[in-house]
Amino acid sequence: MKKLVIFFFILLQPTFSSNIPTLYFTPNRQTDKIVISIIEGAESSLYIAGYSVSWENILKLIKKKQESVEVKVLVDGQIKGVPEDIVRVYKKPGFFHPKFITVDEKTVLIGSGNFTEDGFHLHHNHFLLIQDRDIADFFNRRFLAWWDDISEESQKVKLKGQKTKGENQKLEIYQDGIYRIYFSPETDCESVIIQEISKARDTIHFAHYRFTSESITKAIILRKMAGVNVYGIMDASGIAPYSVFYPLSDYGC
């Protein structure tokens, strides 16, 4: 079974700085306009990481922007109609599931949706827009680490030197007074999620396309039994055969 390459984002507390993140949902015509405007506004760099990047409007912009800015696109499968020198396909074990865009080392758009026609105009997804140079730098370093590994692997060039555990951790975990960001499978994100669930005292809300983790399910049920109100939504297509829908439902979650 393939492992997922993905990231998890935790907002620790409300922020009242000028860089307040903005949350968008799909399907919504305003969301796709925001994404287009972010890409159009790139002046120096544009990095896109996604499982699938196929929306024609984005592909046209990618080809246009490569003439004036540094463009790199990292995906799980091939993209048609885009110059090969700006696209890399993730070929290591595991699905390549992160979905984010960074622009000019200061803007990050992250979320659950693929950059596809259906991802913006049919499926229910969310995107969080953050204007923060430190967070953008973190995502850029993670992106370029993937990009360089793939580039060197494709050219059969042996990596020189080994990164220490601390250096690797800088690529996988970001934390400040407001945000915590993790990547998997490098980090045990399941344990991080369970730890946060265990802190719930009032409510737990969750919405998933696929939910199969028995450990997270047990953590939610324990909080339900402790009096926490739990509300969840799952996509109907993912209820069987490995979903934890029925155990959660049996406990009134």
PDB file of C-alpha atoms in Angstrom:
ATOM      1  CA  MET A   1       0.000   0.000   0.000  1.00  0.00           C
ATOM      2  CA  LYS A   2       1.315   3.462  -0.877  1.00  0.00           C
ATOM      3  CA  LYS A   3       1.996   5.977   1.849  1.00  0.00           C
ATOM      4  CA  LEU A   4       0.614   9.493   1.597  1.00  0.00           C
ATOM      5  CA  VAL A   5       2.893  12.483   1.303  1.00  0.00           C
ATOM      6  CA  ILE A   6       0.775  15.245   2.808  1.00  0.00           C
ATOM      7  CA  PHE A   7       0.825  18.076   5.346  1.00  0.00           C
ATOM      8  CA  PHE A   8      -1.253  19.014   8.394  1.00  0.00           C
ATOM      9  CA  PHE A   9      -1.878  22.545   9.585  1.00  0.00           C
ATOM     10  CA  ILE A  10      -2.896  23.560  13.106  1.00  0.00           C
ATOM     11  CA  LEU A  11      -4.002  27.065  14.126  1.00  0.00           C
ATOM     12  CA  LEU A  12      -3.030  27.338  17.791  1.00  0.00           C
ATOM     13  CA  GLN A  13      -4.866  30.543  18.694  1.00  0.00           C
ATOM     14  CA  PRO A  14      -6.542  33.568  17.123  1.00  0.00           C
ATOM     15  CA  THR A  15      -4.199  36.070  15.528  1.00  0.00           C
ATOM     16  CA  PHE A  16      -4.752  39.805  15.499  1.00  0.00           C
ATOM     17  CA  SER A  17      -1.762  40.771  13.367  1.00  0.00           C
ATOM     18  CA  SER A  18      -2.054  42.389   9.958  1.00  0.00           C
ATOM     19  CA  ASN A  19      -1.335  38.989   8.401  1.00  0.00           C
ATOM     20  CA  ILE A  20      -4.665  37.394   9.288  1.00  0.00           C
ATOM     21  CA  PRO A  21      -5.197  34.218   7.196  1.00  0.00           C
ATOM     22  CA  THR A  22      -8.223  34.105   4.899  1.00  0.00           C
ATOM     23  CA  LEU A  23     -10.279  30.945   4.467  1.00  0.00           C
ATOM     24  CA  TYR A  24     -12.058  30.073   1.202  1.00  0.00           C
ATOM     25  CA  PHE A  25     -14.362  27.191   0.304  1.00  0.00           C
ATOM     26  CA  THR A  26     -15.326  25.497  -2.941  1.00  0.00           C
ATOM     27  CA  PRO A  27     -17.385  25.187  -5.032  1.00  0.00           C
ATOM     28  CA  ASN A  28     -17.349  28.970  -5.155  1.00  0.00           C
ATOM     29  CA  ARG A  29     -16.519  31.208  -8.104  1.00  0.00           C
ATOM     30  CA  GLN A  30     -14.730  33.681  -5.852  1.00  0.00           C
ATOM     31  CA  THR A  31     -12.222  31.047  -4.738  1.00  0.00           C
ATOM     32  CA  ASP A  32     -10.991  30.269  -8.238  1.00  0.00           C
ATOM     33  CA  LYS A  33     -10.626  34.002  -8.905  1.00  0.00           C
ATOM     34  CA  ILE A  34      -8.483  34.345  -5.785  1.00  0.00           C
ATOM     35  CA  VAL A  35      -6.204  31.522  -6.956  1.00  0.00           C
ATOM     36  CA  ILE A  36      -5.867  33.066 -10.401  1.00  0.00           C
ATOM     37  CA  SER A  37      -5.070  36.487  -8.931  1.00  0.00           C
ATOM     38  CA  ILE A  38      -2.380  34.985  -6.674  1.00  0.00           C
ATOM     39  CA  ILE A  39      -0.666  33.325  -9.629  1.00  0.00           C
ATOM     40  CA  GLU A  40      -1.046  36.388 -11.834  1.00  0.00           C
ATOM     41  CA  GLY A  41       0.579  38.523  -9.139  1.00  0.00           C
ATOM     42  CA  ALA A  42       3.791  36.470  -9.011  1.00  0.00           C
ATOM     43  CA  GLU A  43       6.818  38.678  -9.643  1.00  0.00           C
ATOM     44  CA  SER A  44       9.800  36.459  -8.816  1.00  0.00           C
ATOM     45  CA  SER A  45       8.785  32.874  -8.022  1.00  0.00           C
ATOM     46  CA  LEU A  46       5.811  30.524  -8.339  1.00  0.00           C
ATOM     47  CA  TYR A  47       5.930  27.034  -6.821  1.00  0.00           C
ATOM     48  CA  ILE A  48       2.966  24.662  -7.102  1.00  0.00           C
ATOM     49  CA  ALA A  49       2.740  21.285  -5.341  1.00  0.00           C
ATOM     50  CA  GLY A  50      -0.319  19.128  -5.941  1.00  0.00           C
ATOM     51  CA  TYR A  51      -1.622  15.655  -6.526  1.00  0.00           C
ATOM     52  CA  SER A  52      -3.235  16.902  -9.727  1.00  0.00           C
ATOM     53  CA  VAL A  53      -2.822  20.186 -11.616  1.00  0.00           C
ATOM     54  CA  SER A  54      -5.006  20.222 -14.714  1.00  0.00           C
ATOM     55  CA  TRP A  55      -7.355  23.219 -14.628  1.00  0.00           C
ATOM     56  CA  GLU A  56      -6.883  24.881 -18.003  1.00  0.00           C
ATOM     57  CA  ASN A  57      -6.927  28.415 -16.583  1.00  0.00           C
ATOM     58  CA  ILE A  58      -4.016  27.593 -14.273  1.00  0.00           C
ATOM     59  CA  LEU A  59      -2.058  25.802 -17.003  1.00  0.00           C
ATOM     60  CA  LYS A  60      -2.364  28.821 -19.298  1.00  0.00           C
ATOM     61  CA  LEU A  61      -1.086  31.092 -16.535  1.00  0.00           C
ATOM     62  CA  ILE A  62       1.802  28.752 -15.720  1.00  0.00           C
ATOM     63  CA  LYS A  63       2.992  28.873 -19.328  1.00  0.00           C
ATOM     64  CA  LYS A  64       2.625  32.646 -19.399  1.00  0.00           C
ATOM     65  CA  LYS A  65       4.350  33.322 -16.072  1.00  0.00           C
ATOM     66  CA  GLN A  66       7.381  31.139 -16.848  1.00  0.00           C
ATOM     67  CA  GLU A  67       8.510  33.834 -19.263  1.00  0.00           C
ATOM     68  CA  SER A  68       9.053  36.326 -16.429  1.00  0.00           C
ATOM     69  CA  VAL A  69       9.322  34.423 -13.103  1.00  0.00           C
ATOM     70  CA  GLU A  70      10.810  31.201 -11.775  1.00  0.00           C
ATOM     71  CA  VAL A  71       8.088  28.537 -12.101  1.00  0.00           C
ATOM     72  CA  LYS A  72       8.272  25.028 -10.667  1.00  0.00           C
ATOM     73  CA  VAL A  73       5.393  22.505 -10.547  1.00  0.00           C
ATOM     74  CA  LEU A  74       5.581  19.247  -8.573  1.00  0.00           C
ATOM     75  CA  VAL A  75       2.825  16.675  -9.096  1.00  0.00           C
ATOM     76  CA  ASP A  76       1.924  13.005  -8.708  1.00  0.00           C
ATOM     77  CA  GLY A  77       1.305  12.441 -12.446  1.00  0.00           C
ATOM     78  CA  GLN A  78       2.189  13.908 -15.810  1.00  0.00           C
ATOM     79  CA  ILE A  79       0.825  17.279 -16.954  1.00  0.00           C
ATOM     80  CA  LYS A  80       0.060  17.755 -20.627  1.00  0.00           C
ATOM     81  CA  GLY A  81       0.797  20.996 -22.439  1.00  0.00           C
ATOM     82  CA  VAL A  82       3.289  22.426 -19.930  1.00  0.00           C
ATOM     83  CA  PRO A  83       7.053  22.676 -20.647  1.00  0.00           C
ATOM     84  CA  GLU A  84       8.840  19.658 -19.182  1.00  0.00           C
ATOM     85  CA  ASP A  85      11.645  21.723 -17.663  1.00  0.00           C
ATOM     86  CA  ILE A  86       9.289  23.357 -15.122  1.00  0.00           C
ATOM     87  CA  VAL A  87       7.450  20.174 -14.097  1.00  0.00           C
ATOM     88  CA  ARG A  88       8.622  17.241 -11.987  1.00  0.00           C
ATOM     89  CA  VAL A  89       6.667  14.079 -11.192  1.00  0.00           C
ATOM     90  CA  TYR A  90       7.023  12.616  -7.711  1.00  0.00           C
ATOM     91  CA  LYS A  91       8.156   9.037  -8.318  1.00  0.00           C
ATOM     92  CA  LYS A  92       9.123   7.876  -4.858  1.00  0.00           C
ATOM     93  CA  PRO A  93       6.876   5.453  -2.901  1.00  0.00           C
ATOM     94  CA  GLY A  94       3.657   7.066  -1.714  1.00  0.00           C
ATOM     95  CA  PHE A  95       0.960   9.264  -3.183  1.00  0.00           C
ATOM     96  CA  PHE A  96       2.093  12.865  -3.527  1.00  0.00           C
ATOM     97  CA  HIS A  97      -0.810  14.570  -1.786  1.00  0.00           C
ATOM     98  CA  PRO A  98       0.262  18.041  -0.603  1.00  0.00           C
ATOM     99  CA  LYS A  99      -1.691  20.871  -2.211  1.00  0.00           C
ATOM    100  CA  PHE A 100      -0.145  24.312  -1.941  1.00  0.00           C
ATOM    101  CA  ILE A 101       1.100  27.292  -3.919  1.00  0.00           C
ATOM    102  CA  THR A 102       3.813  29.724  -2.835  1.00  0.00           C
ATOM    103  CA  VAL A 103       4.406  33.067  -4.509  1.00  0.00           C
ATOM    104  CA  ASP A 104       7.371  35.465  -4.171  1.00  0.00           C
ATOM    105  CA  GLU A 105       8.534  33.963  -0.864  1.00  0.00           C
ATOM    106  CA  LYS A 106       5.732  35.725   1.000  1.00  0.00           C
ATOM    107  CA  THR A 107       2.368  34.198   0.020  1.00  0.00           C
ATOM    108  CA  VAL A 108       1.091  30.664   0.655  1.00  0.00           C
ATOM    109  CA  LEU A 109      -2.181  29.084  -0.441  1.00  0.00           C
ATOM    110  CA  ILE A 110      -2.800  25.677   1.129  1.00  0.00           C
ATOM    111  CA  GLY A 111      -5.866  23.455   1.245  1.00  0.00           C
ATOM    112  CA  SER A 112      -7.625  20.194   0.519  1.00  0.00           C
ATOM    113  CA  GLY A 113      -8.452  20.705  -3.151  1.00  0.00           C
ATOM    114  CA  ASN A 114      -6.686  19.567  -6.284  1.00  0.00           C
ATOM    115  CA  PHE A 115      -5.947  22.315  -8.780  1.00  0.00           C
ATOM    116  CA  THR A 116      -8.476  20.961 -11.262  1.00  0.00           C
ATOM    117  CA  GLU A 117     -11.791  22.034 -12.804  1.00  0.00           C
ATOM    118  CA  ASP A 118     -13.720  19.730 -10.466  1.00  0.00           C
ATOM    119  CA  GLY A 119     -11.558  20.709  -7.497  1.00  0.00           C
ATOM    120  CA  PHE A 120     -12.727  24.320  -7.798  1.00  0.00           C
ATOM    121  CA  HIS A 121     -16.208  24.034  -9.266  1.00  0.00           C
ATOM    122  CA  LEU A 122     -17.662  20.669  -8.150  1.00  0.00           C
ATOM    123  CA  HIS A 123     -15.981  19.247  -5.064  1.00  0.00           C
ATOM    124  CA  HIS A 124     -16.198  20.605  -1.527  1.00  0.00           C
ATOM    125  CA  ASN A 125     -12.745  21.825  -0.523  1.00  0.00           C
ATOM    126  CA  HIS A 126     -11.116  24.568   1.500  1.00  0.00           C
ATOM    127  CA  PHE A 127      -8.111  26.832   0.909  1.00  0.00           C
ATOM    128  CA  LEU A 128      -6.281  28.984   3.432  1.00  0.00           C
ATOM    129  CA  LEU A 129      -4.428  32.065   2.185  1.00  0.00           C
ATOM    130  CA  ILE A 130      -1.523  33.228   4.356  1.00  0.00           C
ATOM    131  CA  GLN A 131       0.702  36.268   3.870  1.00  0.00           C
ATOM    132  CA  ASP A 132       3.749  35.434   5.979  1.00  0.00           C
ATOM    133  CA  ARG A 133       7.399  35.308   4.899  1.00  0.00           C
ATOM    134  CA  ASP A 134       8.466  32.764   7.540  1.00  0.00           C
ATOM    135  CA  ILE A 135       5.722  30.329   6.605  1.00  0.00           C
ATOM    136  CA  ALA A 136       6.358  30.880   2.904  1.00  0.00           C
ATOM    137  CA  ASP A 137      10.045  30.184   3.474  1.00  0.00           C
ATOM    138  CA  PHE A 138       9.158  26.952   5.284  1.00  0.00           C
ATOM    139  CA  PHE A 139       6.969  25.741   2.407  1.00  0.00           C
ATOM    140  CA  ASN A 140       9.564  26.812  -0.168  1.00  0.00           C
ATOM    141  CA  ARG A 141      12.317  24.841   1.567  1.00  0.00           C
ATOM    142  CA  ARG A 142      10.108  21.773   1.760  1.00  0.00           C
ATOM    143  CA  PHE A 143       9.155  22.152  -1.900  1.00  0.00           C
ATOM    144  CA  LEU A 144      12.759  22.584  -3.068  1.00  0.00           C
ATOM    145  CA  ALA A 145      13.883  19.589  -0.997  1.00  0.00           C
ATOM    146  CA  TRP A 146      11.385  17.446  -2.924  1.00  0.00           C
ATOM    147  CA  TRP A 147      12.322  19.116  -6.203  1.00  0.00           C
ATOM    148  CA  ASP A 148      16.086  18.663  -5.758  1.00  0.00           C
ATOM    149  CA  ASP A 149      15.741  15.040  -4.688  1.00  0.00           C
ATOM    150  CA  ILE A 150      13.677  14.250  -7.737  1.00  0.00           C
ATOM    151  CA  SER A 151      15.962  16.221 -10.041  1.00  0.00           C
ATOM    152  CA  GLU A 152      19.086  14.508  -8.702  1.00  0.00           C
ATOM    153  CA  GLU A 153      17.428  11.122  -8.789  1.00  0.00           C
ATOM    154  CA  SER A 154      16.372  11.529 -12.401  1.00  0.00           C
ATOM    155  CA  GLN A 155      19.928  12.477 -13.338  1.00  0.00           C
ATOM    156  CA  LYS A 156      21.323   9.607 -11.247  1.00  0.00           C
ATOM    157  CA  VAL A 157      23.483  11.987  -9.259  1.00  0.00           C
ATOM    158  CA  LYS A 158      24.426  10.787  -5.801  1.00  0.00           C
ATOM    159  CA  LEU A 159      23.585  13.182  -2.995  1.00  0.00           C
ATOM    160  CA  LYS A 160      26.633  14.663  -1.330  1.00  0.00           C
ATOM    161  CA  GLY A 161      26.561  14.632   2.452  1.00  0.00           C
ATOM    162  CA  GLN A 162      23.773  13.706   4.842  1.00  0.00           C
ATOM    163  CA  LYS A 163      21.477  16.095   6.662  1.00  0.00           C
ATOM    164  CA  THR A 164      21.318  15.849  10.431  1.00  0.00           C
ATOM    165  CA  LYS A 165      18.075  15.006  12.194  1.00  0.00           C
ATOM    166  CA  GLY A 166      17.711  18.645  13.261  1.00  0.00           C
ATOM    167  CA  GLU A 167      18.109  19.893   9.699  1.00  0.00           C
ATOM    168  CA  ASN A 168      15.562  17.398   8.445  1.00  0.00           C
ATOM    169  CA  GLN A 169      13.112  18.460  11.152  1.00  0.00           C
ATOM    170  CA  LYS A 170      13.306  22.064   9.940  1.00  0.00           C
ATOM    171  CA  LEU A 171      11.876  20.863   6.629  1.00  0.00           C
ATOM    172  CA  GLU A 172       9.065  18.858   8.215  1.00  0.00           C
ATOM    173  CA  ILE A 173       7.798  20.949  11.155  1.00  0.00           C
ATOM    174  CA  TYR A 174       7.062  24.661  11.494  1.00  0.00           C
ATOM    175  CA  GLN A 175       5.962  26.225  14.757  1.00  0.00           C
ATOM    176  CA  ASP A 176       5.497  29.735  16.077  1.00  0.00           C
ATOM    177  CA  GLY A 177       3.084  31.307  18.546  1.00  0.00           C
ATOM    178  CA  ILE A 178       0.140  30.884  16.175  1.00  0.00           C
ATOM    179  CA  TYR A 179       0.797  28.039  13.727  1.00  0.00           C
ATOM    180  CA  ARG A 180       2.049  24.471  13.760  1.00  0.00           C
ATOM    181  CA  ILE A 181       2.599  22.786  10.391  1.00  0.00           C
ATOM    182  CA  TYR A 182       3.615  19.158   9.856  1.00  0.00           C
ATOM    183  CA  PHE A 183       4.413  16.943   6.878  1.00  0.00           C
ATOM    184  CA  SER A 184       3.829  13.221   6.653  1.00  0.00           C
ATOM    185  CA  PRO A 185       5.054  10.545   6.378  1.00  0.00           C
ATOM    186  CA  GLU A 186       8.177  12.217   7.812  1.00  0.00           C
ATOM    187  CA  THR A 187       6.279  13.203  10.973  1.00  0.00           C
ATOM    188  CA  ASP A 188       3.845  11.039  12.958  1.00  0.00           C
ATOM    189  CA  CYS A 189       0.873  13.279  12.204  1.00  0.00           C
ATOM    190  CA  GLU A 190      -1.613  10.747  13.544  1.00  0.00           C
ATOM    191  CA  SER A 191      -0.150  11.135  17.042  1.00  0.00           C
ATOM    192  CA  VAL A 192      -0.230  14.934  16.730  1.00  0.00           C
ATOM    193  CA  ILE A 193      -3.925  14.841  15.797  1.00  0.00           C
ATOM    194  CA  ILE A 194      -4.744  12.466  18.668  1.00  0.00           C
ATOM    195  CA  GLN A 195      -2.947  14.761  21.100  1.00  0.00           C
ATOM    196  CA  GLU A 196      -5.049  17.720  19.954  1.00  0.00           C
ATOM    197  CA  ILE A 197      -8.275  15.678  20.144  1.00  0.00           C
ATOM    198  CA  SER A 198      -7.459  14.675  23.722  1.00  0.00           C
ATOM    199  CA  LYS A 199      -7.488  18.372  24.677  1.00  0.00           C
ATOM    200  CA  ALA A 200     -11.103  18.878  23.520  1.00  0.00           C
ATOM    201  CA  ARG A 201     -13.431  19.977  26.315  1.00  0.00           C
ATOM    202  CA  ASP A 202     -16.490  21.301  24.490  1.00  0.00           C
ATOM    203  CA  THR A 203     -16.826  20.295  20.817  1.00  0.00           C
ATOM    204  CA  ILE A 204     -15.105  18.364  18.037  1.00  0.00           C
ATOM    205  CA  HIS A 205     -16.060  18.976  14.405  1.00  0.00           C
ATOM    206  CA  PHE A 206     -14.554  16.998  11.540  1.00  0.00           C
ATOM    207  CA  ALA A 207     -15.157  16.712   7.797  1.00  0.00           C
ATOM    208  CA  HIS A 208     -13.396  14.034   5.719  1.00  0.00           C
ATOM    209  CA  TYR A 209     -13.397  12.511   2.278  1.00  0.00           C
ATOM    210  CA  ARG A 210     -11.783   9.367   3.698  1.00  0.00           C
ATOM    211  CA  PHE A 211     -11.526   8.480   7.383  1.00  0.00           C
ATOM    212  CA  THR A 212      -9.919   5.123   8.221  1.00  0.00           C
ATOM    213  CA  SER A 213      -7.697   5.732  11.258  1.00  0.00           C
ATOM    214  CA  GLU A 214      -8.819   3.492  14.120  1.00  0.00           C
ATOM    215  CA  SER A 215      -6.530   5.286  16.572  1.00  0.00           C
ATOM    216  CA  ILE A 216      -8.048   8.697  15.837  1.00  0.00           C
ATOM    217  CA  THR A 217     -11.508   7.126  16.019  1.00  0.00           C
ATOM    218  CA  LYS A 218     -10.793   5.772  19.509  1.00  0.00           C
ATOM    219  CA  ALA A 219      -9.558   9.198  20.618  1.00  0.00           C
ATOM    220  CA  ILE A 220     -12.755  10.861  19.365  1.00  0.00           C
ATOM    221  CA  ILE A 221     -14.982   8.255  21.017  1.00  0.00           C
ATOM    222  CA  LEU A 222     -13.166   8.725  24.339  1.00  0.00           C
ATOM    223  CA  ARG A 223     -13.859  12.458  24.219  1.00  0.00           C
ATOM    224  CA  LYS A 224     -17.487  11.757  23.284  1.00  0.00           C
ATOM    225  CA  MET A 225     -17.801   9.501  26.328  1.00  0.00           C
ATOM    226  CA  ALA A 226     -16.292  12.305  28.435  1.00  0.00           C
ATOM    227  CA  GLY A 227     -19.141  14.612  27.433  1.00  0.00           C
ATOM    228  CA  VAL A 228     -17.628  16.407  24.440  1.00  0.00           C
ATOM    229  CA  ASN A 229     -20.100  17.118  21.632  1.00  0.00           C
ATOM    230  CA  VAL A 230     -18.876  15.512  18.397  1.00  0.00           C
ATOM    231  CA  TYR A 231     -20.151  16.329  14.909  1.00  0.00           C
ATOM    232  CA  GLY A 232     -18.735  14.765  11.762  1.00  0.00           C
ATOM    233  CA  ILE A 233     -19.313  14.657   8.018  1.00  0.00           C
ATOM    234  CA  MET A 234     -17.974  11.987   5.649  1.00  0.00           C
ATOM    235  CA  ASP A 235     -18.303  11.552   1.917  1.00  0.00           C
ATOM    236  CA  ALA A 236     -20.840   8.805   1.192  1.00  0.00           C
ATOM    237  CA  SER A 237     -18.526   7.126  -1.322  1.00  0.00           C
ATOM    238  CA  GLY A 238     -15.949   6.494   1.398  1.00  0.00           C
ATOM    239  CA  ILE A 239     -18.085   4.790   4.030  1.00  0.00           C
ATOM    240  CA  ALA A 240     -17.154   1.239   2.980  1.00  0.00           C
ATOM    241  CA  PRO A 241     -15.183  -0.962   3.295  1.00  0.00           C
ATOM    242  CA  TYR A 242     -12.480   0.538   5.542  1.00  0.00           C
ATOM    243  CA  SER A 243     -14.202   3.618   6.914  1.00  0.00           C
ATOM    244  CA  VAL A 244     -14.691   4.190  10.628  1.00  0.00           C
ATOM    245  CA  PHE A 245     -18.142   5.656   9.993  1.00  0.00           C
ATOM    246  CA  TYR A 246     -20.065   2.913  11.765  1.00  0.00           C
ATOM    247  CA  PRO A 247     -18.066   2.849  15.028  1.00  0.00           C
ATOM    248  CA  LEU A 248     -18.360   6.628  15.268  1.00  0.00           C
ATOM    249  CA  SER A 249     -22.047   6.506  14.405  1.00  0.00           C
ATOM    250  CA  ASP A 250     -22.702   3.808  17.008  1.00  0.00           C
ATOM    251  CA  TYR A 251     -21.327   6.103  19.687  1.00  0.00           C
ATOM    252  CA  GLY A 252     -23.421   9.024  18.503  1.00  0.00           C
ATOM    253  CA  CYS A 253     -20.605  10.977  16.910  1.00  0.00           C
TER     254      CYS A 253
END
